[in-house]
Short mmCIF file of C-alpha atoms in Angstrom, two decimals:
data_model
loop_
_atom_site.label_atom_id
_atom_site.label_comp_id
_atom_site.label_asym_id
_atom_site.label_seq_id
_atom_site.Cartn_x
_atom_site.Cartn_y
_atom_site.Cartn_z
CA MET A 225 50.32 -10.63 11.62
CA THR A 226 51.07 -12.82 8.89
CA ALA A 227 49.90 -11.89 5.21
CA ASN A 228 47.47 -14.80 5.24
CA ARG A 229 45.77 -13.21 8.39
CA ARG A 230 45.64 -9.46 7.22
CA TYR A 231 44.26 -10.94 3.85
CA ALA A 232 41.32 -12.92 5.68
CA ALA A 233 40.78 -10.00 8.24
CA LEU A 234 40.53 -7.49 5.05
CA LEU A 235 38.30 -9.93 3.06
CA ALA A 236 36.16 -10.17 6.24
CA ALA A 237 35.88 -6.40 6.77
CA VAL A 238 34.88 -6.15 2.92
CA PHE A 239 31.98 -8.77 3.59
CA VAL A 240 30.71 -7.13 6.49
CA ALA A 241 30.62 -3.76 5.08
CA SER A 242 29.10 -4.71 1.67
CA ALA A 243 26.37 -6.83 3.59
CA SER A 244 25.67 -3.76 5.84
CA LEU A 245 25.17 -1.49 2.88
CA SER A 246 22.94 -3.90 1.16
CA SER A 247 20.90 -4.27 4.05
CA VAL A 248 20.37 -0.68 4.53
CA VAL A 249 19.47 -0.04 1.02
CA LEU A 250 16.90 -3.10 1.12
CA TYR A 251 15.45 -1.85 4.37
CA ARG A 252 15.29 1.77 2.90
CA ASP A 253 13.38 0.60 -0.16
CA LEU A 254 10.96 -1.53 1.81
CA GLN A 255 10.01 1.39 4.12
CA ARG A 256 9.45 3.63 1.25
CA GLU A 257 5.97 1.76 0.67
CA ASP A 258 6.26 2.26 -3.03
CA CYS A 259 3.49 0.01 -3.73
CA GLY A 260 2.30 1.06 -7.21
CA LEU A 261 -1.47 1.82 -6.33
CA GLN A 262 -2.81 4.53 -8.24
CA VAL A 263 -5.89 6.21 -7.59
CA ARG A 264 -7.68 5.24 -10.61
CA GLN A 265 -6.85 1.66 -9.85
CA ALA A 266 -8.24 1.95 -6.37
CA ARG A 267 -11.44 3.53 -7.72
CA ALA A 268 -11.92 0.62 -10.11
CA MET A 269 -11.96 -1.65 -7.30
CA VAL A 270 -14.72 0.36 -5.61
CA VAL A 271 -16.64 0.48 -8.57
CA GLU A 272 -16.38 -3.30 -9.29
CA ASP A 273 -17.72 -4.00 -5.74
CA LEU A 274 -20.54 -1.11 -6.24
CA ARG A 275 -21.43 -3.03 -9.57
CA SER A 276 -21.76 -6.57 -7.96
CA ARG A 277 -23.89 -5.20 -5.37
CA GLY A 278 -26.25 -3.43 -8.05
CA GLN A 279 -25.46 0.18 -6.94
CA PRO A 280 -24.99 3.03 -9.29
CA VAL A 281 -21.55 4.41 -9.58
CA ARG A 282 -22.51 7.88 -10.16
CA ASP A 283 -22.72 8.74 -6.20
CA LEU A 284 -19.12 7.63 -5.80
CA VAL A 285 -16.60 10.33 -4.49
CA PRO A 286 -13.39 10.30 -3.60
CA SER A 287 -12.67 11.65 -0.05
CA GLY A 288 -8.86 11.86 0.05
CA THR A 289 -6.07 9.85 1.04
CA THR A 290 -5.47 8.39 4.37
CA GLY A 291 -1.53 7.71 3.91
CA PRO A 292 0.93 6.47 1.44
CA CYS A 293 -0.85 3.88 -0.54
CA ARG A 294 -4.25 4.33 0.83
CA TYR A 295 -7.17 5.87 -0.76
CA ALA A 296 -10.57 6.63 0.41
CA PHE A 297 -14.14 6.81 -1.32
CA ARG A 298 -17.42 7.71 -0.04
CA TYR A 299 -20.99 6.53 -1.63
CA GLY A 300 -23.99 8.21 -0.87
CA GLY A 301 -26.63 6.73 -2.98
CA ASP A 302 -29.67 4.74 -2.28
CA GLY A 303 -30.03 6.13 1.26
CA THR A 304 -26.83 4.44 2.59
CA ARG A 305 -23.48 5.91 3.11
CA VAL A 306 -20.73 3.60 2.48
CA ASP A 307 -17.12 4.74 3.21
CA TYR A 308 -14.41 2.60 1.39
CA ALA A 309 -10.72 2.43 2.03
CA VAL A 310 -8.18 0.68 -0.53
CA SER A 311 -4.87 0.15 0.52
CA SER A 312 -1.75 -1.68 -0.65
CA ASP A 313 1.48 -2.66 1.12
CA TRP A 314 4.15 -5.12 0.15
CA MET A 315 3.24 -7.96 2.96
CA ARG A 316 -0.58 -7.80 2.50
CA GLY A 317 -0.90 -6.83 -1.06
CA VAL A 318 -4.12 -4.68 -2.11
CA SER A 319 -7.38 -4.76 0.27
CA VAL A 320 -10.59 -3.00 -0.05
CA VAL A 321 -12.53 -2.28 3.26
CA ARG A 322 -16.26 -1.52 2.96
CA HIS A 323 -18.09 0.34 5.78
CA ALA A 324 -21.78 0.91 5.70
CA ARG A 325 -23.24 3.55 7.77
CA GLY A 326 -26.82 3.39 7.53
CA ASP A 327 -29.10 6.43 6.41
CA ALA A 328 -27.12 8.84 4.33
CA HIS A 329 -29.36 11.97 4.99
#
């Protein structure tokens, strides 16, 4: 093998190794689901929805987390139970889902 071919093979090997390492690091960071959404931000979005509907905020309670970057809230005022889910991911961004369940009693 000539010196030029050895140099080209070494250069190609270094490129493949660095590309592989970069891909692994990038994939790991994307899978970490570090969305930056905090519970107070999620609550503020639910409060905004309640206020836009003219419903009092005092009956809103957190009902836990449903996974990474996902928060759940329950509203039980005005005779209606409403479940909220606020989630965030790197593909869709932040979303608020509202599910009314009818009579709260």
